[in-house]
Amino acid sequence: MQVKLIDVTMKFNDVVAVYNLNITIESGKLVSLLGPSGCGKSTTLFLLAGLYKPNNGSIIFGDKKVNEIEPENREIGMVFQNYALYPHMSVLKNIMFPLNMQKVPKKEAEKRAKEMADLVRIGHLLARKPGQLSGGQQQRVAIARALVKQPKLLLLDEPLSNLDARLRLEMREEIRRIQQEVGITTIFVTHDQEEAMSISDQVLLLNDGQIQQYNHPQYLYNHPINIFVAKFMGNPPINILETMVDKEAKKLILTSNEQQMMIPNKLNIQTIQDEKIYLGIRPEELFITSLDEGALQGKITYVETIGRDTLIRAAIGDEPLRVIIPPDTKIKIGDLVGFGMKEDRIHIFDSTGRNISQQLT
Amino acid sequence: MNKGALSKGFIYTLLIAGSLLMLLPFLWMISTSLKPANEVMMLPPKWIPSEILWENYREAWNIAPFGRYLLNSIIVTVLSTVGELITTILAAYAFSRIQFYGRDILFSFLLGTMMVPGEVLLIPNFVTLSNLGWIDHYEALIIPWIASIFAIFLLRQYFLSIPKELTYAAKIDGCSDFRFLWSIMVPLAKPALITIALLKAIGSWNAFLWPLIVTNSKDMRTLPVGLTSFSTEAGTIYELLMAGSTMIILPMIILYLFLQKYIIEGISRSGIKG
């Protein structure tokens, strides 16, 4: 089922939680609502569920406006962060509960609940109470309960945040598998950009209740529309350097310490209108080179090897820079080195934070 | 190790002393109930009667229509407990889960009424009931007692500790408010409900002043009021009064023994997230 939000605004008293949201979610896709806490992502999910009513705008499921339709009639399934299983009922009873509410005959309800339990691979736990299950198993029960009534839309509210790191990886693959097996349109709320990137067809990045960017996750990573998106996507985060534009000398000058920087060849400096721009470059797109060849010069302040990567921090004057280098690079703290950039991967943001790379090349 | 044992010994001595202190009146009651009349007031007090008189119990039972009193006590206790549970569950749900205009002010107002001493209400309540023509009827013994602010407060706090997501999940699963209350909230709040029911049952079973005021005929009296039969102008027949008292508190003690683990659970869990 296709889901559309048109000009949706939601206020709590005077606080605007979601402002003028316009998106279309295609049928059968998994879309992540991503953003820092308080950005309105859970509010958006609750609006879709019908637990909140928008102050303005329309929510459209398929071709039907559902603003006034109560949650129980929206044909949705929902999984909560704390799973919200009924603690006094067995796993089977929990999964059957939505069917009992629909007055499905008991035999059929039991059969459907068991099929769903098998799909999420908890068929052997049906007689247990939720308290006797691990976090991952409770999660599976919650998904089974959400899917058993064959909803048209599945809503997941930070479903992985209560799990430990390893289980989180396993469950996110599971959610993807189940979603594709059932073919259901799914909306997934998370604050973890890595989770969103790995699982979703599309990512909707929100901040302060407003859409920042809505596209394929890799597109957000490669073509962030503004500094916020660039900073939010990717770990370790992107380096943002504030520079002044010197058109006559054809140089960029770092604001913090007046170090001059060579201008990337592809950049046509004459078309820049602002005096001040922000230069964004991801840690993996920097490399170490000799002092005079580098676009920037700096001193290594920190070296950390994590598995296949070595992460270093350098100080360009007092501006910190994060760089990922191959682990066999001979380097130690205190070394003065040059840093080169992969020029086609540089992002230029104007003084308001908007990405203007496209216009400049 | 040695220090641990010492402090443990100290704690147990204190606890034993405390429980003996609590038990003393009960032991005295039982001892008196088995004494011949001339040993009741004896000084120094005699703890073990010279002769055990089980006869006292039969005599006490027969001095007044205790069968009828027992029936009345059971009717009043059961109905007011059930009534209170129903009103408490509904009110606590409304105050914890339903948003309506003026909810919090109304709730503080209800809490405020707990500061009014019960004695102040005796006369207004009596006047109201007599205007309704309920004096000397079961209504007078039951209806004023089927709502308790304290119970509503206790259960509301318990309901608030049940995660909101359960309400949302049930709503999405297609569950009505009423159905959610009965099939999810009430089973989860069982310990709190048992505590409330037990406190109510004990209070109702032991109530003396109110039943004394609103009943006139012997047919409507309850057991505690029946105990006044042992007091006459000539004095009080203590050995029979104590025999009667022992018989009356027995059902409550048995009830408590069966349900005490729920009471402790109810009180200790009500503050913790369920």
XYZ file of C-alpha atoms in Angstrom:
635
model
C 0.000 0.000 0.000
C 1.251 3.454 -0.901
C 1.361 5.974 1.931
C 1.249 9.718 1.419
C 1.686 12.582 3.833
C 0.552 15.960 2.553
C 1.400 19.154 4.491
C 1.220 17.288 7.785
C 1.817 19.444 10.851
C 1.603 18.330 14.463
C 1.841 20.583 17.498
C 1.899 19.710 21.183
C 0.537 22.824 22.844
C 2.932 25.386 21.334
C 5.740 23.049 20.419
C 5.842 22.082 16.768
C 6.860 18.425 16.580
C 6.378 17.904 12.867
C 6.154 20.726 10.361
C 4.709 20.580 6.871
C 5.714 17.058 6.033
C 5.278 15.971 2.422
C 6.368 12.479 1.453
C 5.224 9.524 -0.571
C 6.154 6.036 0.505
C 5.900 3.489 -2.265
C 4.154 0.186 -1.776
C 6.292 -2.677 -0.483
C 9.259 -0.506 0.442
C 11.064 -0.243 3.740
C 11.531 3.387 4.696
C 13.543 4.586 7.686
C 12.614 7.695 9.611
C 15.980 8.884 10.817
C 17.053 11.779 12.977
C 18.377 12.845 16.378
C 16.086 12.532 19.389
C 13.298 15.058 19.406
C 13.349 15.463 15.629
C 9.771 14.287 15.205
C 10.388 10.806 13.832
C 8.388 8.969 16.495
C 5.670 11.604 16.277
C 5.445 10.943 12.538
C 5.102 7.225 13.217
C 2.389 7.813 15.825
C 0.581 10.030 13.310
C 0.648 7.194 10.790
C -0.618 4.819 13.482
C -3.460 7.171 14.349
C -2.387 7.420 17.987
C -1.876 11.139 17.367
C -4.102 13.278 15.187
C -2.393 15.900 13.005
C -3.286 19.567 13.470
C -3.069 20.090 9.755
C -2.625 18.199 6.489
C -3.736 14.818 5.208
C -2.526 11.281 5.715
C -3.458 9.058 2.800
C -3.272 5.257 2.721
C -3.695 3.952 -0.808
C -6.256 6.431 -2.084
C -8.131 6.836 1.179
C -7.688 9.749 3.575
C -7.305 8.254 7.045
C -7.026 11.353 9.274
C -10.249 10.531 11.095
C -9.879 6.756 11.088
C -9.071 5.190 14.465
C -5.900 3.093 14.835
C -7.814 -0.185 15.032
C -9.378 0.435 11.621
C -6.261 1.550 9.787
C -5.049 -1.972 8.979
C -1.652 -1.393 10.510
C 0.662 -3.425 12.707
C 3.063 -1.803 15.125
C 6.119 -2.874 17.097
C 7.188 -0.742 20.048
C 10.612 -0.040 21.456
C 9.817 -1.976 24.642
C 7.826 -4.573 22.617
C 4.659 -3.981 24.703
C 3.839 -7.671 24.931
C 1.016 -8.577 27.297
C 3.015 -9.986 30.228
C 0.307 -12.269 31.611
C -0.421 -14.044 28.333
C 1.562 -16.807 26.683
C 3.369 -16.162 23.407
C 0.582 -17.904 21.487
C -2.113 -15.840 23.253
C -0.153 -12.673 22.543
C 0.018 -13.418 18.835
C -3.637 -14.467 18.743
C -4.817 -11.345 20.543
C -5.404 -9.132 17.465
C -7.295 -11.989 15.795
C -9.479 -12.495 18.863
C -10.319 -8.806 18.685
C -11.393 -9.300 15.068
C -13.542 -12.242 16.188
C -11.688 -14.688 13.960
C -12.855 -18.222 14.885
C -10.533 -19.733 17.488
C -9.253 -22.602 15.367
C -8.328 -20.391 12.459
C -6.787 -17.789 14.773
C -4.587 -20.442 16.321
C -3.533 -21.741 12.925
C -2.630 -18.284 11.642
C -0.795 -17.418 14.861
C 1.277 -20.592 14.569
C 2.146 -19.888 10.934
C 3.270 -16.408 11.893
C 5.310 -17.775 14.796
C 7.068 -20.099 12.358
C 7.799 -17.226 9.988
C 9.565 -15.305 12.749
C 11.120 -18.580 14.031
C 9.658 -18.764 17.527
C 7.384 -21.752 16.858
C 9.021 -23.655 19.732
C 8.301 -20.964 22.339
C 4.523 -20.689 22.061
C 3.733 -21.793 25.611
C 6.154 -19.408 27.302
C 5.339 -16.092 28.919
C 7.090 -12.962 27.564
C 9.097 -12.634 30.797
C 10.782 -15.969 30.046
C 12.106 -14.859 26.663
C 15.282 -13.041 25.678
C 15.102 -9.563 24.160
C 15.504 -10.858 20.621
C 12.779 -13.460 21.109
C 10.396 -10.885 22.581
C 11.114 -8.765 19.539
C 10.138 -11.633 17.251
C 6.897 -12.165 19.179
C 6.121 -8.464 18.835
C 6.678 -8.649 15.073
C 4.513 -11.749 14.786
C 1.736 -10.058 16.736
C 1.960 -6.993 14.499
C 1.825 -9.054 11.296
C -0.720 -11.716 12.199
C -3.782 -9.730 11.165
C -2.182 -9.152 7.749
C -1.921 -5.381 7.963
C -1.185 -3.198 4.956
C 1.444 -1.176 6.792
C 3.995 -2.180 9.408
C 5.308 0.468 11.809
C 8.446 -0.155 13.846
C 9.374 2.297 16.608
C 13.100 1.968 17.379
C 12.707 -1.800 17.545
C 16.406 -2.562 17.928
C 17.494 -0.035 20.511
C 16.911 -2.338 23.492
C 19.094 -5.116 22.092
C 22.810 -5.672 22.512
C 25.111 -4.960 19.571
C 25.327 -8.478 18.139
C 21.624 -9.204 18.462
C 20.897 -5.871 16.850
C 22.772 -6.919 13.719
C 20.968 -10.247 13.641
C 17.528 -8.730 14.180
C 17.954 -6.068 11.553
C 18.694 -8.729 8.974
C 15.688 -10.647 10.270
C 13.417 -7.639 9.963
C 14.599 -7.152 6.396
C 14.035 -10.842 5.605
C 10.546 -10.913 7.131
C 9.604 -7.647 5.456
C 10.634 -8.962 2.053
C 9.007 -12.328 2.578
C 5.698 -10.698 3.498
C 6.152 -7.848 1.008
C 4.645 -5.317 3.373
C 5.199 -1.553 3.272
C 7.259 -0.854 6.359
C 8.261 2.277 8.234
C 11.135 1.980 10.599
C 12.101 4.633 13.155
C 15.700 4.832 14.282
C 18.299 7.306 15.449
C 21.149 5.097 14.230
C 22.280 6.113 10.758
C 24.156 2.858 10.207
C 21.002 0.860 10.960
C 18.997 3.035 8.579
C 21.611 2.728 5.824
C 21.852 -1.023 6.086
C 18.166 -1.891 6.144
C 16.172 0.615 4.135
C 15.133 1.251 0.564
C 14.686 4.922 1.351
C 15.728 7.107 4.255
C 13.797 10.122 5.431
C 16.106 12.293 7.490
C 14.339 14.689 9.855
C 15.568 17.497 12.039
C 13.458 19.820 14.211
C 10.313 18.363 12.721
C 11.274 19.172 9.141
C 12.402 17.016 6.270
C 16.091 17.371 5.520
C 16.358 14.855 2.727
C 14.415 11.857 1.453
C 16.196 9.452 -0.864
C 18.164 6.213 -1.124
C 20.479 5.869 1.871
C 23.630 5.830 -0.266
C 22.429 8.909 -2.097
C 22.107 10.751 1.217
C 25.663 9.716 2.013
C 27.106 10.750 -1.336
C 24.974 13.786 -2.029
C 23.924 15.364 1.259
C 21.679 18.324 0.634
C 23.065 20.322 3.570
C 25.612 20.205 6.389
C 23.163 18.570 8.776
C 22.665 15.586 6.471
C 26.393 15.379 5.754
C 27.199 15.301 9.468
C 24.424 12.907 10.400
C 25.244 10.244 7.817
C 28.494 8.375 8.273
C 30.654 7.300 11.176
C 33.231 8.644 11.932
C 31.519 11.857 10.911
C 32.479 14.050 8.008
C 35.077 16.827 8.475
C 33.615 20.283 8.009
C 36.137 23.077 7.472
C 35.059 26.686 7.600
C 37.022 28.671 4.985
C 37.147 32.173 3.552
C 37.204 32.568 -0.200
C 40.030 34.642 -1.613
C 39.076 35.060 -5.273
C 42.131 37.033 -6.299
C 44.709 34.688 -4.870
C 42.511 31.750 -5.860
C 42.897 30.313 -2.416
C 40.699 29.095 0.355
C 41.783 30.240 3.805
C 40.842 28.274 6.884
C 38.991 30.631 9.208
C 40.328 29.109 12.379
C 44.051 29.444 11.738
C 44.459 31.201 8.406
C 46.195 28.240 6.832
C 45.908 28.482 3.097
C 44.453 25.659 1.197
C 44.847 24.704 -2.406
C 41.682 24.926 -4.352
C 40.483 21.700 -5.889
C 40.970 21.867 -9.636
C 37.392 21.139 -10.479
C 36.146 24.046 -8.424
C 35.374 27.244 -10.285
C 36.052 29.756 -7.563
C 34.629 32.712 -9.476
C 31.103 31.350 -9.239
C 31.120 31.324 -5.435
C 29.081 34.234 -4.142
C 29.597 33.851 -0.411
C 32.719 35.045 1.314
C 32.601 32.155 3.662
C 31.988 28.543 2.651
C 32.120 25.198 4.378
C 34.129 22.406 2.927
C 33.012 18.874 3.726
C 35.243 15.874 3.260
C 34.704 12.374 4.639
C 37.511 10.749 6.654
C 37.922 7.939 4.116
C 38.365 10.413 1.274
C 41.442 12.012 2.787
C 44.880 10.465 2.402
C 48.336 11.131 3.749
C 50.893 12.623 1.419
C 54.083 14.635 1.627
C 53.961 18.042 3.262
C 54.161 20.117 0.104
C 51.820 17.990 -1.982
C 48.942 18.029 0.478
C 46.060 20.441 0.286
C 46.346 20.780 4.044
C 49.159 20.363 6.556
C 48.703 19.074 10.044
C 50.129 17.233 13.006
C 48.974 13.759 14.005
C 47.437 13.853 17.496
C 45.861 10.452 17.838
C 46.076 7.038 16.172
C 43.513 4.308 16.750
C 43.376 0.974 14.965
C 39.982 -0.755 14.927
C 40.038 -3.977 12.987
C 40.598 -3.229 9.319
C 40.747 0.551 9.670
C 43.132 2.982 11.268
C 41.485 6.150 12.376
C 43.738 9.108 12.988
C 43.038 12.550 14.272
C 45.171 15.431 13.181
C 45.267 19.084 14.119
C 45.291 21.646 11.310
C 46.355 24.469 13.578
C 43.720 23.850 16.203
C 41.096 22.547 13.808
C 40.619 18.797 14.276
C 40.571 16.498 11.251
C 39.552 12.832 11.145
C 41.154 10.589 8.565
C 40.832 6.880 7.843
C 44.023 5.349 6.444
C 45.172 1.821 5.582
C 46.437 0.097 8.744
C 49.915 -0.530 7.291
C 50.725 3.188 6.999
C 53.854 4.028 8.978
C 52.841 6.907 11.104
C 53.062 8.032 14.707
C 51.699 10.719 16.956
C 53.467 14.034 16.487
C 54.311 13.552 12.795
C 53.768 16.566 10.574
C 52.185 15.455 7.296
C 50.227 16.712 4.319
C 46.679 15.603 3.602
C 45.365 15.104 0.125
C 41.679 14.910 -0.813
C 39.831 12.947 -3.436
C 38.687 16.039 -5.222
C 35.511 14.732 -6.763
C 34.261 13.751 -3.301
C 34.482 17.189 -1.733
C 31.236 18.859 -0.703
C 30.949 22.613 -0.720
C 28.312 24.207 1.491
C 27.397 27.873 1.369
C 27.230 30.033 4.487
C 23.689 28.825 5.247
C 24.803 25.189 5.105
C 23.249 24.344 1.733
C 25.240 22.030 -0.537
C 26.322 24.004 -3.613
C 28.818 21.516 -5.061
C 26.642 20.868 -8.094
C 26.441 24.512 -9.140
C 30.173 25.020 -8.881
C 31.463 22.370 -11.245
C 31.333 -12.975 60.226
C 31.112 -12.563 63.987
C 29.865 -9.030 63.558
C 27.252 -10.184 61.052
C 25.943 -12.799 63.446
C 25.811 -10.255 66.246
C 23.808 -7.708 64.278
C 21.549 -10.476 63.020
C 20.938 -11.587 66.595
C 20.135 -8.028 67.566
C 17.677 -7.607 64.698
C 15.925 -10.872 65.514
C 15.650 -9.958 69.205
C 14.006 -6.695 68.210
C 11.648 -8.418 65.777
C 10.657 -11.060 68.295
C 10.053 -8.440 70.976
C 7.951 -6.464 68.492
C 5.850 -9.431 67.459
C 5.305 -10.477 71.081
C 4.069 -6.977 71.782
C 1.623 -7.256 68.881
C 0.510 -10.734 69.927
C -0.031 -9.923 73.584
C -3.590 -8.542 73.296
C -4.606 -11.540 71.184
C -3.173 -14.000 73.690
C -4.902 -12.159 76.501
C -8.169 -12.259 74.563
C -7.913 -16.003 74.029
C -6.856 -16.613 77.604
C -9.752 -14.545 78.960
C -12.212 -16.261 76.657
C -11.424 -19.592 78.320
C -11.551 -18.432 81.951
C -14.218 -18.905 84.570
C -15.857 -15.579 85.480
C -14.067 -15.180 88.804
C -10.586 -15.315 87.261
C -11.147 -12.566 84.647
C -10.369 -9.598 86.884
C -7.946 -11.394 89.171
C -4.803 -9.557 90.339
C -2.069 -10.406 89.643
C -3.410 -11.524 86.237
C -3.587 -15.207 85.638
C -2.401 -16.146 82.104
C -3.352 -19.807 82.213
C -6.924 -20.352 83.459
C -7.219 -22.858 86.300
C -9.851 -24.640 84.249
C -10.304 -24.370 80.444
C -13.933 -23.471 79.781
C -14.805 -24.174 76.109
C -18.346 -23.793 77.346
C -17.859 -19.983 77.161
C -17.908 -20.157 73.388
C -21.257 -21.899 73.173
C -22.748 -19.601 75.730
C -21.492 -16.534 73.903
C -22.910 -17.783 70.573
C -26.314 -18.327 72.123
C -26.661 -15.060 74.012
C -27.699 -13.166 70.875
C -28.794 -14.133 67.327
C -25.216 -14.451 66.108
C -26.258 -16.594 63.124
C -28.203 -13.656 61.765
C -25.357 -11.231 62.565
C -22.932 -13.503 60.764
C -25.153 -13.559 57.685
C -25.426 -9.747 57.751
C -21.683 -9.340 58.159
C -21.010 -11.640 55.211
C -23.523 -9.871 52.977
C -22.201 -6.428 53.871
C -18.543 -7.387 53.570
C -18.895 -9.203 50.248
C -21.084 -6.578 48.592
C -19.089 -3.583 49.757
C -15.814 -5.240 48.720
C -17.114 -6.144 45.269
C -18.689 -2.700 44.917
C -15.506 -0.966 45.908
C -13.436 -3.033 43.467
C -15.737 -2.076 40.604
C -15.782 1.646 41.346
C -12.049 1.672 42.040
C -11.115 -0.080 38.807
C -13.258 2.221 36.700
C -12.159 5.412 38.447
C -8.471 4.494 38.511
C -8.586 3.720 34.784
C -10.221 7.040 34.008
C -7.731 8.948 36.138
C -4.720 7.184 34.691
C -5.532 6.508 31.042
C -8.363 8.685 29.739
C -7.746 12.327 28.900
C -10.719 14.477 29.830
C -11.201 18.115 30.730
C -10.441 18.906 34.366
C -9.133 15.434 35.146
C -6.184 16.429 37.270
C -8.084 19.078 39.201
C -10.837 16.603 39.901
C -8.306 14.085 41.117
C -6.618 16.565 43.470
C -10.046 17.474 44.753
C -10.766 13.820 45.508
C -7.417 13.483 47.282
C -8.313 16.606 49.262
C -11.403 14.877 50.660
C -9.093 12.370 52.363
C -8.208 15.146 54.793
C -11.792 15.354 56.075
C -12.025 13.232 59.246
C -14.600 10.459 58.983
C -16.351 11.504 62.205
C -17.331 14.822 60.624
C -19.276 12.915 57.990
C -21.293 10.757 60.375
C -24.146 13.198 60.878
C -24.495 14.509 57.281
C -24.368 10.937 55.987
C -26.934 9.829 58.529
C -29.275 12.661 57.554
C -28.874 11.884 53.848
C -29.571 8.211 54.358
C -32.578 8.815 56.554
C -34.002 11.142 53.894
C -33.525 8.338 51.412
C -35.330 6.024 53.822
C -32.400 3.645 53.973
C -31.847 3.606 57.729
C -32.018 0.045 59.044
C -31.582 -1.405 55.549
C -28.623 -3.071 53.848
C -28.262 -0.021 51.583
C -27.191 2.070 54.562
C -24.559 -0.481 55.525
C -23.166 -0.894 52.005
C -23.701 2.059 49.659
C -21.723 4.715 51.591
C -18.699 2.417 51.577
C -18.400 1.279 47.966
C -15.980 3.991 46.933
C -12.639 4.707 48.546
C -10.362 7.521 47.474
C -7.373 5.794 48.981
C -8.056 2.654 46.924
C -8.500 4.728 43.763
C -5.208 6.479 44.464
C -3.385 3.200 45.093
C -4.698 1.555 41.939
C -4.152 4.670 39.816
C -0.483 4.686 40.811
C -0.280 1.013 39.896
C -1.960 1.610 36.541
C 0.414 4.491 35.827
C 3.347 2.127 36.254
C 2.022 -0.083 33.442
C 3.740 1.089 30.221
C 1.658 3.284 27.934
C 2.783 1.266 24.941
C 0.559 -1.582 26.135
C -2.426 0.719 25.714
C -1.266 1.737 22.257
C -0.544 -1.841 21.230
C -3.967 -2.967 22.379
C -5.605 -0.084 20.578
C -3.868 -0.985 17.329
C -4.819 -4.611 17.901
C -8.424 -3.423 17.862
C -9.172 -3.538 21.571
C -11.772 -1.206 23.104
C -11.045 0.743 26.309
C -13.340 -1.486 28.292
C -11.937 -4.709 26.905
C -8.380 -3.478 27.476
C -9.215 -2.627 31.073
C -10.654 -6.052 31.832
C -8.393 -8.325 29.859
C -5.070 -6.552 30.327
C -4.991 -3.921 33.055
C -6.982 -5.844 35.660
C -4.967 -9.100 35.394
C -1.746 -7.096 35.572
C -2.930 -5.192 38.621
C -3.951 -8.339 40.512
C -1.602 -7.785 43.482
C -2.854 -4.230 43.990
C -6.478 -5.357 43.636
C -6.043 -8.108 46.209
C -4.496 -5.629 48.619
C -7.408 -3.271 48.120
C -9.984 -6.040 48.505
C -8.390 -7.399 51.646
C -8.048 -4.016 53.331
C -11.669 -3.358 52.477
C -12.895 -6.728 53.696
C -11.100 -6.334 57.024
C -12.371 -2.789 57.451
C -15.902 -3.736 56.565
C -15.931 -6.861 58.744
C -14.655 -4.943 61.773
C -16.779 -1.805 61.279
C -18.571 -0.912 64.480
C -19.604 2.706 64.782
C -21.430 3.086 61.454
C -23.486 -0.122 61.656
C -24.361 0.779 65.252
C -25.701 4.174 64.146
C -27.645 3.169 61.045
C -29.276 -0.018 62.318
C -32.006 -0.266 64.915
C -33.436 -3.747 64.662
C -31.625 -6.886 65.709
C -32.182 -8.309 62.223
C -29.898 -5.755 60.620
C -27.002 -5.799 63.048
C -23.566 -7.081 62.191
C -21.170 -9.118 64.304
C -19.153 -6.273 65.893
C -22.375 -4.555 66.896
C -23.585 -7.885 68.247
C -20.718 -7.835 70.725
C -22.523 -5.072 72.612
C -24.928 -7.802 73.777
C -22.327 -8.732 76.382
C -22.449 -5.324 77.960
C -25.428 -4.753 80.230
C -26.338 -2.194 82.876
C -24.983 -4.649 85.417
C -21.529 -4.701 83.744
C -19.692 -6.487 80.992
C -19.370 -10.253 80.808
C -15.718 -10.222 79.758
C -15.125 -13.930 79.284
C -18.049 -14.183 76.866
C -17.162 -10.928 75.105
C -13.666 -12.287 74.483
C -15.036 -15.606 73.274
C -17.276 -13.724 70.841
C -14.398 -11.514 69.687
C -12.179 -14.522 69.075
C -14.833 -16.123 66.892
C -15.343 -12.892 64.941
C -11.727 -12.220 64.049
C -11.030 -15.822 63.068
C -12.297 -15.534 59.444
C -10.189 -12.416 58.844
C -7.055 -14.078 60.164
C -7.633 -17.075 57.897
C -8.257 -14.790 54.906
C -5.093 -12.871 55.648
C -2.981 -16.003 55.930
C -4.154 -17.117 52.496
C -3.627 -13.774 50.782
C -0.698 -12.233 52.622
C 1.849 -12.948 49.899
C -0.248 -10.878 47.490
C -0.500 -8.027 49.995
C 3.248 -7.834 50.349
C 3.661 -8.074 46.561
C 1.039 -5.372 46.052
C 2.660 -2.929 48.409
C 6.230 -3.573 47.361
C 5.555 -3.594 43.620
C 3.223 -0.654 43.308
C 6.114 1.786 42.987
C 8.212 -0.253 40.607
C 7.828 -0.266 36.872
C 5.911 -3.439 35.985
